[in-house]
XYZ file of N, CA, C and O in Angstrom:
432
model
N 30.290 -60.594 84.330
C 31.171 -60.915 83.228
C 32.500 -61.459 83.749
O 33.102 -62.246 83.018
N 32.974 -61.160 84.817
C 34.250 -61.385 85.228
C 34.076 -62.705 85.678
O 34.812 -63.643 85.371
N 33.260 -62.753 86.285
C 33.069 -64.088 87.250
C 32.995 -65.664 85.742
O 33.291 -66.842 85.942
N 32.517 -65.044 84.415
C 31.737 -65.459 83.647
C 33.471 -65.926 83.040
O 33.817 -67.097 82.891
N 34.249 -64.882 82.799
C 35.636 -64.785 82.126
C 36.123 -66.253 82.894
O 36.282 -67.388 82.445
N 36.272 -65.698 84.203
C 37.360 -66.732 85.024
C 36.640 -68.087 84.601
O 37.366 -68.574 83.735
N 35.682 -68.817 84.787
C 35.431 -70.097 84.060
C 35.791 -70.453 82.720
O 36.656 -71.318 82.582
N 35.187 -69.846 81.550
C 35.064 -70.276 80.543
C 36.518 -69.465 79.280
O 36.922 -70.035 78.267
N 36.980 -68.151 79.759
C 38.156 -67.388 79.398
C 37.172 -66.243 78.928
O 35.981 -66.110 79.210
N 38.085 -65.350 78.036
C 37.987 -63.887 77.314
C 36.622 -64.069 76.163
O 36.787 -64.484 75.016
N 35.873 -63.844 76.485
C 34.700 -63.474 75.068
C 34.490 -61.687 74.866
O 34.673 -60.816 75.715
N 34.179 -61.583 73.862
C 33.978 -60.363 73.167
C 32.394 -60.334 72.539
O 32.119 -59.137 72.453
N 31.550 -60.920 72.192
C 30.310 -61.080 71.556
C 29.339 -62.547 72.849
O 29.715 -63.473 73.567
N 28.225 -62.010 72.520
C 27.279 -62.897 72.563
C 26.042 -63.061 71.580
O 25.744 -62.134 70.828
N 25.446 -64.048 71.591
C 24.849 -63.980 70.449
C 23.232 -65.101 71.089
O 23.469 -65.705 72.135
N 22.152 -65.261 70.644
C 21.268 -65.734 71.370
C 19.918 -65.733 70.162
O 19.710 -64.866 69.313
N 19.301 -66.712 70.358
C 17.879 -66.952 69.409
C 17.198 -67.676 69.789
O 17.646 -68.704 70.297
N 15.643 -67.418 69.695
C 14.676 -68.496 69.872
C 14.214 -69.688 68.608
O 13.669 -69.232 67.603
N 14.393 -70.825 68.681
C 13.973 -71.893 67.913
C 12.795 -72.453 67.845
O 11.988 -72.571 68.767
N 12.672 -72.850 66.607
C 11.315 -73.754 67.114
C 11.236 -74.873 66.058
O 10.808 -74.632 64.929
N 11.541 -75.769 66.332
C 11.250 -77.374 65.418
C 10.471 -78.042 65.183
O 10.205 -79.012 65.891
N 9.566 -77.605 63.621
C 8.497 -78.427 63.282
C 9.052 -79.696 62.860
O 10.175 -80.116 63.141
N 7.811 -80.499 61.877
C 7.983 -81.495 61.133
C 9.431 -81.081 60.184
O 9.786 -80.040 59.632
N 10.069 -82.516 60.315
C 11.228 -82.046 59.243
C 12.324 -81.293 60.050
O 13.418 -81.844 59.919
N 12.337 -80.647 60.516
C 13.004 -79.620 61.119
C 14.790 -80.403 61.620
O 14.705 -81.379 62.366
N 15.994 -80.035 61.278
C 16.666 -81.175 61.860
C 17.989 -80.069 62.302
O 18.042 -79.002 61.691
N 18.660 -80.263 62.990
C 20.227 -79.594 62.925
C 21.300 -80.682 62.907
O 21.403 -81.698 63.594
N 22.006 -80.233 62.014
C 23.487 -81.076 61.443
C 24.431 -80.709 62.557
O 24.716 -79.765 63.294
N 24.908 -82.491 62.177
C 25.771 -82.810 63.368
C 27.309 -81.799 63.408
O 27.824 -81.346 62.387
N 27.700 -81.652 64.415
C 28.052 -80.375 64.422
C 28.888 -79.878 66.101
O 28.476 -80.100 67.240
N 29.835 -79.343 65.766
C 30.864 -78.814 67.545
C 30.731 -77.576 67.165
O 30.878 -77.180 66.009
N 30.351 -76.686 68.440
C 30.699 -75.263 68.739
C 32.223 -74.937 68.946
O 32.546 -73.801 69.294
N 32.883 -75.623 68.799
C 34.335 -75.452 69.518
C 35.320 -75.499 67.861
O 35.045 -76.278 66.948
N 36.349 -74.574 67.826
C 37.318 -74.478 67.100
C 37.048 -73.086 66.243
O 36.188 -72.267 66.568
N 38.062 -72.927 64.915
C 37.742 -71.569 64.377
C 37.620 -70.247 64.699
O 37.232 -70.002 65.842
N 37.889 -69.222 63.870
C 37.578 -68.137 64.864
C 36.559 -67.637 64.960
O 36.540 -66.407 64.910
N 35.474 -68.268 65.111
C 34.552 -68.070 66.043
C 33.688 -68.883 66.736
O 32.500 -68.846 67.057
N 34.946 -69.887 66.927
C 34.422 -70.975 68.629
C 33.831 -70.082 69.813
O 34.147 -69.002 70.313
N 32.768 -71.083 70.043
C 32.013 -70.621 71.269
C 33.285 -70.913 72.311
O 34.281 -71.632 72.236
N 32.656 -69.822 73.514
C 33.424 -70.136 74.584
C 32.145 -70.804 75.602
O 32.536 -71.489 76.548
N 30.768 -70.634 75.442
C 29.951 -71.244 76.167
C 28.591 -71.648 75.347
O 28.312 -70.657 74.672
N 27.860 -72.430 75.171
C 26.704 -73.201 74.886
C 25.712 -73.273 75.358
O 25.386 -74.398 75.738
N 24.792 -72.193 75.562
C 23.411 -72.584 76.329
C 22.196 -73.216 75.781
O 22.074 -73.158 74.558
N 21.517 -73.655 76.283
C 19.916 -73.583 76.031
C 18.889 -73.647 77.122
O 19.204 -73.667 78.312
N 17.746 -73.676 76.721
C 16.936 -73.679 77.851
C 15.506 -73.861 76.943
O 14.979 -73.040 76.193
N 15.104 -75.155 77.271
C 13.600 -75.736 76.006
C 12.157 -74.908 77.082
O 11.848 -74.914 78.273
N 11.689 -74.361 75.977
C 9.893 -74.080 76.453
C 9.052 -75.332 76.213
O 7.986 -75.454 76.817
N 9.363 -76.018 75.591
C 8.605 -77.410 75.148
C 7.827 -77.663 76.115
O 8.189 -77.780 77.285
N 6.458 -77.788 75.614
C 5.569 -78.243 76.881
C 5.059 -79.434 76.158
O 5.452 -79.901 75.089
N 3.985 -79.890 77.049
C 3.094 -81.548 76.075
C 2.397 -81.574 75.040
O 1.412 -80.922 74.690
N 3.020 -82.431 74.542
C 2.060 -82.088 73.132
C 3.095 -82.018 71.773
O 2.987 -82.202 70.561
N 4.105 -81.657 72.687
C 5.341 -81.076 71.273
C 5.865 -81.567 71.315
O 5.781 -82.385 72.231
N 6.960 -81.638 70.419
C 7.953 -82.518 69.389
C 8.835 -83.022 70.603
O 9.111 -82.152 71.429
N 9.472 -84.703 70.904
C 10.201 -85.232 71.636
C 12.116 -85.374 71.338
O 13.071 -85.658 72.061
N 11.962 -85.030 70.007
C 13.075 -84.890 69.137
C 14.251 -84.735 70.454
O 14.427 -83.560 70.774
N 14.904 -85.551 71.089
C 15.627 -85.151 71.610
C 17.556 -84.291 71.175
O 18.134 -84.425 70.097
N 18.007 -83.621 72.206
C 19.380 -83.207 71.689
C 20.698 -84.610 71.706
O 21.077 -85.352 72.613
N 20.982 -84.519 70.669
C 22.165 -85.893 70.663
C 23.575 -85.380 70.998
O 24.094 -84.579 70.221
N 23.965 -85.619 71.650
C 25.460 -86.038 71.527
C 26.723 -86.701 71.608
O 26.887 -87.084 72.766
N 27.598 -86.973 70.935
C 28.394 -88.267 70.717
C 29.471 -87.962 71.409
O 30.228 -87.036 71.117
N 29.631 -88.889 72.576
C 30.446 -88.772 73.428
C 32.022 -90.022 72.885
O 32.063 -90.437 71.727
N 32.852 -90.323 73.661
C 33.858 -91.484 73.815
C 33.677 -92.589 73.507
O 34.327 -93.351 72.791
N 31.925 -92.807 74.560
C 32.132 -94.349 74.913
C 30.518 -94.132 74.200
O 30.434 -95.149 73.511
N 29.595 -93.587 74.059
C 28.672 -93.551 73.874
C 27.611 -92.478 73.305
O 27.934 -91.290 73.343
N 26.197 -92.897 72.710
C 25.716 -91.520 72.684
C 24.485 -91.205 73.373
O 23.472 -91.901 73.445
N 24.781 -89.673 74.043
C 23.626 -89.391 75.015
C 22.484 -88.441 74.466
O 22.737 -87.330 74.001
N 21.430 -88.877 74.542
C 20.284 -87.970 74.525
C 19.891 -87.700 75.646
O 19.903 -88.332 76.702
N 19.303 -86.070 75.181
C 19.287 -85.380 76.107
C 17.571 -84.355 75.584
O 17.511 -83.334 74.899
N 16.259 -85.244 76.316
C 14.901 -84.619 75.611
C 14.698 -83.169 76.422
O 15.113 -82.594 77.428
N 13.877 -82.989 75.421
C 12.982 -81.409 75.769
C 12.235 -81.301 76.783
O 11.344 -82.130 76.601
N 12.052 -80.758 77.781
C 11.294 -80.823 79.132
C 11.342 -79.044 79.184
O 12.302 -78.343 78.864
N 10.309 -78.691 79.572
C 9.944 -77.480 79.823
C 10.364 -77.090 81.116
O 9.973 -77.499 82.209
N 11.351 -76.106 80.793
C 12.629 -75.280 82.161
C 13.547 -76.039 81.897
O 14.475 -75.704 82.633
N 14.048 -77.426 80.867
C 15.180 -77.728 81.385
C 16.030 -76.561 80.621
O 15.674 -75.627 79.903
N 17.307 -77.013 81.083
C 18.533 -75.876 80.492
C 19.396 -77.194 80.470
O 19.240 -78.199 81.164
N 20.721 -76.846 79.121
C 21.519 -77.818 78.975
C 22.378 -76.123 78.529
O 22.017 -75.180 77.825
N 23.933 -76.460 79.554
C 24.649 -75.985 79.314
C 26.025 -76.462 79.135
O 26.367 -77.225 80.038
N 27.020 -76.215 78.137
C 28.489 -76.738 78.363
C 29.216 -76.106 77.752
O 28.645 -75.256 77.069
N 30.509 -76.131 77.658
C 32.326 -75.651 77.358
C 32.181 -76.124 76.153
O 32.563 -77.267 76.404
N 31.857 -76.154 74.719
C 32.323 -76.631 73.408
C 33.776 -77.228 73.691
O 34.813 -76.714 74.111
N 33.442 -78.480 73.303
C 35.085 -79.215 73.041
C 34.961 -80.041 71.702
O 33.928 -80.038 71.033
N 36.093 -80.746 71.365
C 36.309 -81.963 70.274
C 35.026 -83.020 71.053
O 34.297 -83.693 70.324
N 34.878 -83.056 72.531
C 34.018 -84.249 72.753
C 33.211 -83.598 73.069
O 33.008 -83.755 74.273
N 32.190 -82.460 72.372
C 30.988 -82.184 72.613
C 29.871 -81.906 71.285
O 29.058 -80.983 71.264
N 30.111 -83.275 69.854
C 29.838 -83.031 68.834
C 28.400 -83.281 69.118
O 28.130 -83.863 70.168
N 27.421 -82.908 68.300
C 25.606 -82.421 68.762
C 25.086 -82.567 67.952
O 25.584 -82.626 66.828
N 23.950 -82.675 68.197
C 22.969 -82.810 66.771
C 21.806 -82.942 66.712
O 21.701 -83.833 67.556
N 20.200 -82.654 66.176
C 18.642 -82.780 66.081
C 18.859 -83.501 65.326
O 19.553 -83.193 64.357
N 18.241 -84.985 65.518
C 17.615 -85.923 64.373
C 16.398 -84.889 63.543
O 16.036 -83.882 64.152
N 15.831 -85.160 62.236
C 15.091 -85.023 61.452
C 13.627 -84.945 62.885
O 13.581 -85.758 63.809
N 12.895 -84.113 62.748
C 11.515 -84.071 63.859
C 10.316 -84.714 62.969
O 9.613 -84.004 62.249
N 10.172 -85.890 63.062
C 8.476 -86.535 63.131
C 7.890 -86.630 63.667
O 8.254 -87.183 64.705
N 6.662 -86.293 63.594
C 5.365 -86.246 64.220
C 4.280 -86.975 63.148
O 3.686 -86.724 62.100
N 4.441 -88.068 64.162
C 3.043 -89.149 63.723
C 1.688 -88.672 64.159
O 0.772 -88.655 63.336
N 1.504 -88.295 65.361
C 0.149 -87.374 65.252
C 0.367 -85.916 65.205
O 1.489 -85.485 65.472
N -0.593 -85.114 64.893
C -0.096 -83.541 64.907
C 0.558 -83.300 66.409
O 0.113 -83.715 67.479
N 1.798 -82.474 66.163
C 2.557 -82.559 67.534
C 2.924 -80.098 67.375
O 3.085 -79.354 66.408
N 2.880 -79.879 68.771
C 3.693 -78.473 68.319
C 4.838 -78.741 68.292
O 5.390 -79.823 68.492
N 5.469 -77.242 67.909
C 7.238 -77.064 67.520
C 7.769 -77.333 69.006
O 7.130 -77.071 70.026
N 8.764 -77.774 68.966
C 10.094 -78.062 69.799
C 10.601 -76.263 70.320
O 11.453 -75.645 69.681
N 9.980 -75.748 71.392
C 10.888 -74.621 71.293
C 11.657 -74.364 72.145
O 11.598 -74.792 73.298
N 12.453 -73.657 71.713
C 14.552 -73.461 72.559
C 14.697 -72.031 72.472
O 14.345 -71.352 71.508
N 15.239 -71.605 73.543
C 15.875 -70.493 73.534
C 17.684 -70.298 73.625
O 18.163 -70.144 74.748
N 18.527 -70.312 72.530
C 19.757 -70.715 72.716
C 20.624 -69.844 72.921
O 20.374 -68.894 72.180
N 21.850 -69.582 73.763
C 23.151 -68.366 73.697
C 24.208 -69.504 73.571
O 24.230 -70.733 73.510
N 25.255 -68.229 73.564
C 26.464 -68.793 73.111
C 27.323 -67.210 73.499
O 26.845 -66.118 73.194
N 28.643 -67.390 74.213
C 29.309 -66.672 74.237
C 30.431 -67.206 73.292
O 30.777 -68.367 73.076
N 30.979 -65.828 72.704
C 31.901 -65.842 71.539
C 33.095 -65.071 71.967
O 34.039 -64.915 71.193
């Protein structure tokens, strides 16, 4: 925790859930950062294996916007800022596809 403090500052809560994104399935665009109860950290880490939803994670940077797809073990972690706004497009699946699944934390 200490080691965890000195990077990111003082949290009091954590909080953590598994996802899973069928057809339809979308998350609104959206920053962890501000309010009182801005994240102080952003995890994930996709189970997505082949076969399942490609829906990648968006986010709108300065100059551009980066996607960032589901690969099984990846982890995407960062600092919530003003330049770390995010977002799931709507998930289609033209042939039957499985759910998109994520395991997400967040220190608070």
């Amino acid at each position: 925790r200490d080691v965890i403090e000195s990077l990111v500052g003082h949290f009091d809560k954590t909080n953590f859930s598994l996802t899973a994104f069928n057809e339809g399935c979308r998350l609104a665009r959206h920053t962890d950062h501000g309010g009182e109860t801005a994240y102080r950290l952003t995890m994930l880490l996709y189970f997505t294996g082949e076969g399942s939803s490609e829906v990648p994670l968006m986010f709108c940077g300065k100059k551009a916007t980066s996607r960032i797809g589901p690969r099984p073990n990846r982890s995407v972690i960062f600092v919530p800022s003003v330049d770390t706004t995010h977002w799931i497009d709507p998930v289609s699946c033209e042939d039957e596809c499985g759910a998109r699944i994520a395991f997400s934390g967040w220190l608070i």
